[in-house]
Amino acid sequence: MEKINQRQEKGKQIALKSDLIRISDYHYQVHSQTTNRDYHVIRTDGVWHCDCPDHRFRKVCCKHIHAIEFSLKIREEVRERNKITIEPISIDSCRFCHGKNIVKNGIRKNKHYAVQRFSCSDCHRTFSLNLGFEKMKHNPKGITTAMQLYFSGESLRNVAKSLKLLGMEVTHQTVYNWIKKYTELMNQYLDKITPQVGDAWRADEVYVKIRGELKYVFAMMDDETRFWIAQEVADRKEGHDARGLLQKSKQVTKTKPKVFITDGLGSYAEAYRKEFWTQKRLHRTLHIRHIHLQGDMNNNKMERLNGEIRDREKVMRGIKKKDSVTLTGYQLFHNYIRPHSALHSKTPAEVCGIEIKGENKWITLIQNAKIKN
């Protein structure tokens, strides 16, 4: 019993020192405390296995396995402690005197929808609040429905036709104006929030047509949470300077990964040497370029994201401009709105410790962005 406790204590020390690297969901690399070698801890059928002599010959749960278990527990505790919850905006005070004695006072109607009116018992003034959608001709639910349809795969014209069934007569240009306006508003707000991503990041590129010309979208994604960290559009694949993608990723996450997974493209290797490599082993990022279609080191997670980008671009028959709001808007949709089955129907943001509450997450984000921008 004493030996088991010693192994647990040593495993805890390794975890607190962060002297381990997450390669994938089922594969960790733990540095030896006594030698300069690394041990591989792999999970099969729900059980962790280590290639160290202690586990292989004595058939016990070694300190390296305990280190993985402690590391996972510590990470969950940190994410829960630093969790950010974005609540729906509720009207609980007067917009003039900020008093709390307010009551509902009828409905203010226009041609397309109605807005709740309030009266203040302190200053005796009436007011209505349509936060984030002031001076908009159509109601918030209709506008956010249009955004949901568009980023789910519909074209602008199909979105306009769908809204017509709801009694909303709008053009495809109006739909695009809504998407542009609110995507920019939400991105300004969300850029101030730091996601708690994992230690392993993946980068890959996918070709798209922009104004009829072949371009490449370079994207960075967190392997554990599938959070789409950063992106940039390049004119070419070979010879592109990917340092901008790595710099933007560090700026978004306020950290750098322990593992950087890419294919064999030379642009990534050059950027890695300039942005992630350090002389000290403990702070050095491991660059894995061993990518193939099947086996233990495939790039399926990144290819899934590439497929989403291709599907969106196919419906549009090409993106119209290099700085199109479509790519930034879809990145927002992927991270904060769209639930992923591989994440147990959670969004990447939820796994990263950012929870958005409310039946309509679009409205929650837009109203919070309007207040805090």
CSV table of C-alpha atoms in Angstrom, one decimal:
chain,number,residue,atom,x,y,z
A,1,MET,CA,0.0,0.0,0.0
A,2,GLU,CA,2.9,2.3,0.8
A,3,LYS,CA,4.5,1.8,-2.6
A,4,ILE,CA,1.2,2.6,-4.4
A,5,ASN,CA,1.0,5.9,-2.4
A,6,GLN,CA,4.6,6.7,-3.4
A,7,ARG,CA,3.8,6.1,-7.0
A,8,GLN,CA,0.8,8.4,-6.7
A,9,GLU,CA,2.8,11.1,-5.1
A,10,LYS,CA,5.5,10.9,-7.7
A,11,GLY,CA,2.8,11.0,-10.4
A,12,LYS,CA,1.3,14.1,-8.9
A,13,GLN,CA,4.8,15.8,-8.9
A,14,ILE,CA,5.1,15.0,-12.6
A,15,ALA,CA,1.7,16.4,-13.3
A,16,LEU,CA,2.3,19.6,-11.3
A,17,LYS,CA,5.6,20.0,-13.1
A,18,SER,CA,3.8,19.6,-16.4
A,19,ASP,CA,6.5,17.2,-17.5
A,20,LEU,CA,4.2,15.4,-19.9
A,21,ILE,CA,2.9,15.9,-23.4
A,22,ARG,CA,-0.5,15.1,-24.8
A,23,ILE,CA,-0.1,13.6,-28.2
A,24,SER,CA,-3.8,12.7,-28.7
A,25,ASP,CA,-6.9,11.7,-26.7
A,26,TYR,CA,-5.4,8.2,-26.1
A,27,HIS,CA,-1.6,8.8,-26.2
A,28,TYR,CA,0.6,10.8,-23.8
A,29,GLN,CA,4.4,11.1,-23.5
A,30,VAL,CA,5.8,11.4,-20.0
A,31,HIS,CA,9.4,12.3,-19.3
A,32,SER,CA,11.4,10.1,-16.9
A,33,GLN,CA,12.3,11.5,-13.5
A,34,THR,CA,15.6,9.6,-13.4
A,35,THR,CA,16.8,9.3,-17.0
A,36,ASN,CA,16.6,11.4,-20.2
A,37,ARG,CA,14.1,9.2,-21.9
A,38,ASP,CA,10.3,9.5,-22.5
A,39,TYR,CA,7.7,6.9,-21.7
A,40,HIS,CA,4.5,6.4,-23.8
A,41,VAL,CA,1.2,6.0,-22.0
A,42,ILE,CA,-1.5,4.7,-24.3
A,43,ARG,CA,-5.2,4.0,-23.5
A,44,THR,CA,-6.8,1.0,-25.1
A,45,ASP,CA,-10.3,-0.3,-24.2
A,46,GLY,CA,-10.5,2.4,-21.5
A,47,VAL,CA,-7.4,1.2,-19.7
A,48,TRP,CA,-4.0,3.1,-19.6
A,49,HIS,CA,-0.9,1.2,-20.5
A,50,CYS,CA,2.7,2.4,-20.1
A,51,ASP,CA,5.9,1.1,-21.7
A,52,CYS,CA,8.0,1.7,-18.5
A,53,PRO,CA,9.5,-1.4,-16.8
A,54,ASP,CA,7.4,-0.8,-13.6
A,55,HIS,CA,4.1,-1.3,-15.5
A,56,ARG,CA,5.3,-3.9,-18.0
A,57,PHE,CA,6.9,-6.3,-15.6
A,58,ARG,CA,5.3,-5.6,-12.2
A,59,LYS,CA,1.8,-5.1,-13.8
A,60,VAL,CA,1.0,-2.1,-11.5
A,61,CYS,CA,-0.3,1.4,-12.1
A,62,CYS,CA,2.9,3.2,-12.5
A,63,LYS,CA,3.7,6.9,-11.6
A,64,HIS,CA,3.5,7.8,-15.3
A,65,ILE,CA,-0.2,6.6,-15.5
A,66,HIS,CA,-0.9,8.4,-12.2
A,67,ALA,CA,0.6,11.5,-13.7
A,68,ILE,CA,-1.8,11.4,-16.6
A,69,GLU,CA,-4.8,10.9,-14.2
A,70,PHE,CA,-3.7,13.8,-12.0
A,71,SER,CA,-3.1,16.0,-15.1
A,72,LEU,CA,-6.6,15.4,-16.4
A,73,LYS,CA,-8.1,16.1,-13.0
A,74,ILE,CA,-6.1,19.3,-12.6
A,75,ARG,CA,-7.1,20.5,-16.1
A,76,GLU,CA,-10.8,20.0,-15.4
A,77,GLU,CA,-10.5,21.8,-12.1
A,78,VAL,CA,-8.8,24.8,-13.7
A,79,ARG,CA,-11.3,25.0,-16.5
A,80,GLU,CA,-14.2,24.8,-14.0
A,81,ARG,CA,-12.6,27.5,-11.8
A,82,ASN,CA,-11.9,29.8,-14.7
A,83,LYS,CA,-15.2,29.1,-16.4
A,84,ILE,CA,-16.9,32.1,-18.2
A,85,THR,CA,-20.7,32.1,-18.4
A,86,ILE,CA,-22.4,34.5,-20.9
A,87,GLU,CA,-25.9,35.1,-19.6
A,88,PRO,CA,-28.9,36.4,-21.5
A,89,ILE,CA,-29.5,40.1,-20.9
A,90,SER,CA,-32.5,40.8,-18.7
A,91,ILE,CA,-34.1,44.2,-18.1
A,92,ASP,CA,-34.0,44.8,-14.3
A,93,SER,CA,-33.4,48.6,-14.1
A,94,CYS,CA,-34.6,51.9,-15.6
A,95,ARG,CA,-32.5,53.1,-18.5
A,96,PHE,CA,-32.8,56.7,-17.2
A,97,CYS,CA,-32.4,56.6,-13.4
A,98,HIS,CA,-31.2,53.0,-13.1
A,99,GLY,CA,-33.9,52.4,-10.5
A,100,LYS,CA,-35.0,48.8,-9.8
A,101,ASN,CA,-38.7,49.6,-9.5
A,102,ILE,CA,-39.8,48.9,-13.0
A,103,VAL,CA,-43.0,47.2,-14.3
A,104,LYS,CA,-44.2,46.1,-17.7
A,105,ASN,CA,-46.4,48.8,-19.4
A,106,GLY,CA,-47.9,47.5,-22.6
A,107,ILE,CA,-46.4,46.7,-26.0
A,108,ARG,CA,-44.9,49.1,-28.6
A,109,LYS,CA,-45.7,47.8,-32.0
A,110,ASN,CA,-44.3,48.7,-35.4
A,111,LYS,CA,-45.0,47.2,-38.9
A,112,HIS,CA,-43.1,44.0,-38.4
A,113,TYR,CA,-42.9,43.2,-34.6
A,114,ALA,CA,-43.6,44.3,-31.1
A,115,VAL,CA,-41.3,45.5,-28.3
A,116,GLN,CA,-42.1,45.3,-24.6
A,117,ARG,CA,-42.5,48.7,-22.9
A,118,PHE,CA,-41.6,49.4,-19.2
A,119,SER,CA,-42.4,52.1,-16.8
A,120,CYS,CA,-40.3,53.2,-13.8
A,121,SER,CA,-42.0,53.9,-10.5
A,122,ASP,CA,-39.1,56.1,-9.3
A,123,CYS,CA,-38.8,58.6,-12.2
A,124,HIS,CA,-42.2,57.9,-13.7
A,125,ARG,CA,-40.8,57.6,-17.2
A,126,THR,CA,-41.6,54.9,-19.8
A,127,PHE,CA,-39.1,53.2,-22.0
A,128,SER,CA,-38.5,50.2,-24.3
A,129,LEU,CA,-35.3,48.3,-24.8
A,130,ASN,CA,-34.4,46.4,-28.0
A,131,LEU,CA,-30.7,46.0,-27.1
A,132,GLY,CA,-28.5,45.2,-30.1
A,133,PHE,CA,-31.4,45.5,-32.6
A,134,GLU,CA,-32.2,49.2,-32.3
A,135,LYS,CA,-33.6,50.8,-35.5
A,136,MET,CA,-33.8,47.4,-37.1
A,137,LYS,CA,-36.9,46.9,-39.3
A,138,HIS,CA,-37.3,43.2,-38.5
A,139,ASN,CA,-37.4,41.3,-35.3
A,140,PRO,CA,-34.4,39.8,-33.5
A,141,LYS,CA,-35.6,36.2,-34.0
A,142,GLY,CA,-36.0,36.6,-37.7
A,143,ILE,CA,-32.5,38.2,-38.0
A,144,THR,CA,-30.8,35.4,-36.0
A,145,THR,CA,-32.8,32.7,-37.8
A,146,ALA,CA,-31.3,34.1,-41.1
A,147,MET,CA,-27.8,33.9,-39.6
A,148,GLN,CA,-28.4,30.3,-38.4
A,149,LEU,CA,-29.7,29.2,-41.8
A,150,TYR,CA,-26.8,30.8,-43.6
A,151,PHE,CA,-24.0,29.3,-41.5
A,152,SER,CA,-25.8,25.9,-41.5
A,153,GLY,CA,-25.3,25.8,-45.3
A,154,GLU,CA,-28.0,27.8,-47.1
A,155,SER,CA,-27.2,30.4,-49.7
A,156,LEU,CA,-28.2,34.1,-49.2
A,157,ARG,CA,-31.1,33.8,-51.7
A,158,ASN,CA,-32.4,30.5,-50.1
A,159,VAL,CA,-32.3,32.3,-46.7
A,160,ALA,CA,-34.3,35.1,-48.1
A,161,LYS,CA,-36.9,32.6,-49.6
A,162,SER,CA,-37.1,30.8,-46.2
A,163,LEU,CA,-37.7,34.1,-44.4
A,164,LYS,CA,-40.6,34.9,-46.8
A,165,LEU,CA,-42.4,31.9,-45.4
A,166,LEU,CA,-42.2,33.6,-42.0
A,167,GLY,CA,-43.7,36.8,-43.4
A,168,MET,CA,-40.4,38.6,-43.8
A,169,GLU,CA,-39.8,40.3,-47.2
A,170,VAL,CA,-36.1,40.8,-47.4
A,171,THR,CA,-33.5,40.6,-50.2
A,172,HIS,CA,-30.4,38.5,-50.2
A,173,GLN,CA,-28.3,41.7,-49.8
A,174,THR,CA,-30.2,42.6,-46.6
A,175,VAL,CA,-29.4,39.1,-45.2
A,176,TYR,CA,-25.7,39.7,-46.0
A,177,ASN,CA,-25.8,43.1,-44.3
A,178,TRP,CA,-27.1,41.5,-41.2
A,179,ILE,CA,-24.5,38.8,-41.2
A,180,LYS,CA,-21.7,41.4,-41.8
A,181,LYS,CA,-22.9,43.7,-39.1
A,182,TYR,CA,-23.5,41.2,-36.3
A,183,THR,CA,-20.4,39.0,-37.1
A,184,GLU,CA,-18.2,42.0,-36.7
A,185,LEU,CA,-20.0,43.1,-33.5
A,186,MET,CA,-19.7,39.6,-31.9
A,187,ASN,CA,-16.1,39.1,-33.0
A,188,GLN,CA,-15.0,42.4,-31.3
A,189,TYR,CA,-16.6,41.1,-28.1
A,190,LEU,CA,-15.3,37.5,-28.3
A,191,ASP,CA,-11.8,38.5,-29.1
A,192,LYS,CA,-11.5,39.8,-25.5
A,193,ILE,CA,-12.3,36.3,-24.1
A,194,THR,CA,-9.4,33.8,-23.8
A,195,PRO,CA,-10.4,30.2,-24.5
A,196,GLN,CA,-8.8,27.5,-22.3
A,197,VAL,CA,-7.5,25.3,-25.1
A,198,GLY,CA,-5.4,22.1,-24.7
A,199,ASP,CA,-1.7,21.5,-25.2
A,200,ALA,CA,-1.9,20.0,-28.7
A,201,TRP,CA,-2.7,22.1,-31.8
A,202,ARG,CA,-3.2,21.0,-35.4
A,203,ALA,CA,-2.6,23.1,-38.5
A,204,ASP,CA,-3.7,22.4,-42.1
A,205,GLU,CA,-4.6,24.2,-45.3
A,206,VAL,CA,-7.5,23.9,-47.7
A,207,TYR,CA,-8.0,25.4,-51.1
A,208,VAL,CA,-10.9,27.7,-51.8
A,209,LYS,CA,-11.9,30.0,-54.7
A,210,ILE,CA,-11.8,33.7,-54.0
A,211,ARG,CA,-13.0,35.9,-56.9
A,212,GLY,CA,-12.4,32.9,-59.2
A,213,GLU,CA,-8.8,32.5,-58.2
A,214,LEU,CA,-7.4,29.5,-56.2
A,215,LYS,CA,-6.4,30.5,-52.7
A,216,TYR,CA,-5.5,28.6,-49.5
A,217,VAL,CA,-7.1,28.9,-46.0
A,218,PHE,CA,-4.5,28.1,-43.4
A,219,ALA,CA,-6.3,27.1,-40.1
A,220,MET,CA,-5.2,26.3,-36.6
A,221,MET,CA,-7.4,24.0,-34.3
A,222,ASP,CA,-7.0,22.7,-30.8
A,223,ASP,CA,-6.9,18.9,-30.9
A,224,GLU,CA,-8.7,18.3,-27.6
A,225,THR,CA,-11.5,20.8,-27.8
A,226,ARG,CA,-11.7,21.3,-31.6
A,227,PHE,CA,-11.7,25.0,-31.0
A,228,TRP,CA,-10.8,26.8,-34.3
A,229,ILE,CA,-8.1,29.1,-32.9
A,230,ALA,CA,-7.0,31.2,-36.0
A,231,GLN,CA,-7.0,31.4,-39.7
A,232,GLU,CA,-5.4,33.3,-42.6
A,233,VAL,CA,-5.8,33.3,-46.4
A,234,ALA,CA,-2.7,32.8,-48.5
A,235,ASP,CA,-2.1,33.1,-52.3
A,236,ARG,CA,-0.1,29.9,-52.4
A,237,LYS,CA,0.6,26.8,-50.5
A,238,GLU,CA,4.3,26.1,-51.0
A,239,GLY,CA,6.5,28.9,-49.7
A,240,HIS,CA,3.8,30.6,-47.7
A,241,ASP,CA,5.1,32.2,-44.4
A,242,ALA,CA,2.9,30.5,-41.8
A,243,ARG,CA,4.4,32.6,-38.9
A,244,GLY,CA,1.4,34.9,-39.0
A,245,LEU,CA,-0.9,32.0,-38.3
A,246,LEU,CA,1.2,30.9,-35.3
A,247,GLN,CA,1.6,34.4,-34.0
A,248,LYS,CA,-2.2,35.0,-34.2
A,249,SER,CA,-2.8,31.7,-32.4
A,250,LYS,CA,-0.5,32.7,-29.5
A,251,GLN,CA,-2.3,36.0,-29.3
A,252,VAL,CA,-5.8,34.4,-29.1
A,253,THR,CA,-4.9,31.8,-26.5
A,254,LYS,CA,-2.2,33.7,-24.6
A,255,THR,CA,-0.1,30.5,-24.6
A,256,LYS,CA,1.7,28.1,-27.0
A,257,PRO,CA,1.2,24.3,-27.4
A,258,LYS,CA,3.3,21.5,-26.2
A,259,VAL,CA,2.6,19.6,-29.4
A,260,PHE,CA,2.2,21.0,-32.9
A,261,ILE,CA,0.8,18.6,-35.4
A,262,THR,CA,1.0,19.2,-39.2
A,263,ASP,CA,1.6,17.5,-42.5
A,264,GLY,CA,5.0,17.7,-44.2
A,265,LEU,CA,4.5,21.2,-45.7
A,266,GLY,CA,7.8,23.1,-45.3
A,267,SER,CA,5.9,26.3,-44.4
A,268,TYR,CA,5.0,24.9,-41.0
A,269,ALA,CA,8.5,23.6,-40.2
A,270,GLU,CA,10.0,27.0,-40.9
A,271,ALA,CA,7.3,28.8,-38.8
A,272,TYR,CA,7.7,26.3,-36.0
A,273,ARG,CA,11.5,26.9,-35.7
A,274,LYS,CA,10.9,30.7,-35.5
A,275,GLU,CA,7.8,30.7,-33.2
A,276,PHE,CA,7.6,27.6,-31.1
A,277,TRP,CA,11.1,26.1,-30.7
A,278,THR,CA,13.2,26.8,-27.6
A,279,GLN,CA,16.5,25.5,-26.3
A,280,LYS,CA,15.0,24.4,-23.0
A,281,ARG,CA,13.4,21.0,-23.3
A,282,LEU,CA,10.7,21.6,-20.8
A,283,HIS,CA,9.4,24.7,-22.7
A,284,ARG,CA,10.0,23.3,-26.2
A,285,THR,CA,7.0,22.5,-28.4
A,286,LEU,CA,7.2,19.0,-30.1
A,287,HIS,CA,6.5,19.2,-33.8
A,288,ILE,CA,4.9,16.1,-35.2
A,289,ARG,CA,4.9,15.9,-39.0
A,290,HIS,CA,4.1,12.1,-39.2
A,291,ILE,CA,0.6,12.4,-40.7
A,292,HIS,CA,-1.2,9.8,-42.8
A,293,LEU,CA,-4.8,8.8,-43.5
A,294,GLN,CA,-5.1,5.9,-41.1
A,295,GLY,CA,-3.6,4.7,-37.9
A,296,ASP,CA,-2.5,6.4,-34.7
A,297,MET,CA,-1.5,9.8,-36.2
A,298,ASN,CA,-4.1,10.6,-38.7
A,299,ASN,CA,-5.4,14.1,-39.4
A,300,ASN,CA,-9.1,13.3,-39.4
A,301,LYS,CA,-10.1,16.1,-37.0
A,302,MET,CA,-8.5,18.7,-39.2
A,303,GLU,CA,-9.9,17.2,-42.4
A,304,ARG,CA,-13.4,17.4,-40.8
A,305,LEU,CA,-12.9,21.2,-40.3
A,306,ASN,CA,-11.6,21.5,-43.9
A,307,GLY,CA,-14.7,19.7,-45.1
A,308,GLU,CA,-16.9,22.2,-43.3
A,309,ILE,CA,-15.1,25.1,-45.1
A,310,ARG,CA,-15.4,23.4,-48.5
A,311,ASP,CA,-19.1,22.7,-47.9
A,312,ARG,CA,-19.7,26.4,-47.1
A,313,GLU,CA,-17.7,27.6,-50.1
A,314,LYS,CA,-19.4,25.2,-52.5
A,315,VAL,CA,-22.8,26.6,-51.8
A,316,MET,CA,-21.5,30.1,-52.3
A,317,ARG,CA,-19.8,29.0,-55.6
A,318,GLY,CA,-16.6,30.7,-54.4
A,319,ILE,CA,-15.9,33.5,-51.9
A,320,LYS,CA,-16.2,37.0,-53.3
A,321,LYS,CA,-13.3,38.7,-51.5
A,322,LYS,CA,-10.2,37.8,-49.5
A,323,ASP,CA,-11.4,39.4,-46.2
A,324,SER,CA,-14.9,38.0,-46.5
A,325,VAL,CA,-17.0,38.0,-43.4
A,326,THR,CA,-18.0,34.4,-44.4
A,327,LEU,CA,-14.9,32.8,-43.1
A,328,THR,CA,-14.7,34.8,-39.8
A,329,GLY,CA,-18.5,34.3,-39.3
A,330,TYR,CA,-18.2,30.6,-39.9
A,331,GLN,CA,-15.3,30.4,-37.4
A,332,LEU,CA,-17.6,32.0,-34.8
A,333,PHE,CA,-20.4,29.6,-35.7
A,334,HIS,CA,-18.1,26.6,-35.4
A,335,ASN,CA,-16.7,27.6,-32.0
A,336,TYR,CA,-19.7,29.1,-30.2
A,337,ILE,CA,-23.0,28.0,-31.8
A,338,ARG,CA,-22.7,24.6,-33.5
A,339,PRO,CA,-22.7,21.6,-31.2
A,340,HIS,CA,-20.4,18.7,-32.2
A,341,SER,CA,-21.3,15.1,-31.7
A,342,ALA,CA,-17.7,14.2,-31.0
A,343,LEU,CA,-17.8,16.6,-28.0
A,344,HIS,CA,-21.0,15.0,-26.7
A,345,SER,CA,-23.2,17.7,-28.3
A,346,LYS,CA,-21.2,20.5,-26.8
A,347,THR,CA,-19.7,23.4,-28.6
A,348,PRO,CA,-15.9,23.8,-28.7
A,349,ALA,CA,-16.3,27.0,-26.6
A,350,GLU,CA,-18.2,25.0,-23.9
A,351,VAL,CA,-15.3,22.5,-23.7
A,352,CYS,CA,-12.9,25.5,-23.4
A,353,GLY,CA,-14.8,26.8,-20.4
A,354,ILE,CA,-17.0,29.4,-22.2
A,355,GLU,CA,-20.7,28.7,-21.7
A,356,ILE,CA,-23.4,30.7,-23.6
A,357,LYS,CA,-26.8,30.4,-22.0
A,358,GLY,CA,-30.3,31.2,-23.4
A,359,GLU,CA,-32.5,29.5,-25.9
A,360,ASN,CA,-31.1,31.7,-28.7
A,361,LYS,CA,-27.3,31.9,-28.4
A,362,TRP,CA,-27.1,34.4,-31.2
A,363,ILE,CA,-29.2,37.0,-29.3
A,364,THR,CA,-27.3,36.3,-26.1
A,365,LEU,CA,-24.0,37.0,-27.8
A,366,ILE,CA,-25.3,40.1,-29.7
A,367,GLN,CA,-26.8,41.7,-26.7
A,368,ASN,CA,-23.7,41.1,-24.5
A,369,ALA,CA,-21.5,42.4,-27.3
A,370,LYS,CA,-23.6,45.5,-27.6
A,371,ILE,CA,-23.2,46.3,-23.9
A,372,LYS,CA,-19.5,45.5,-23.5
A,373,ASN,CA,-18.1,46.8,-26.8
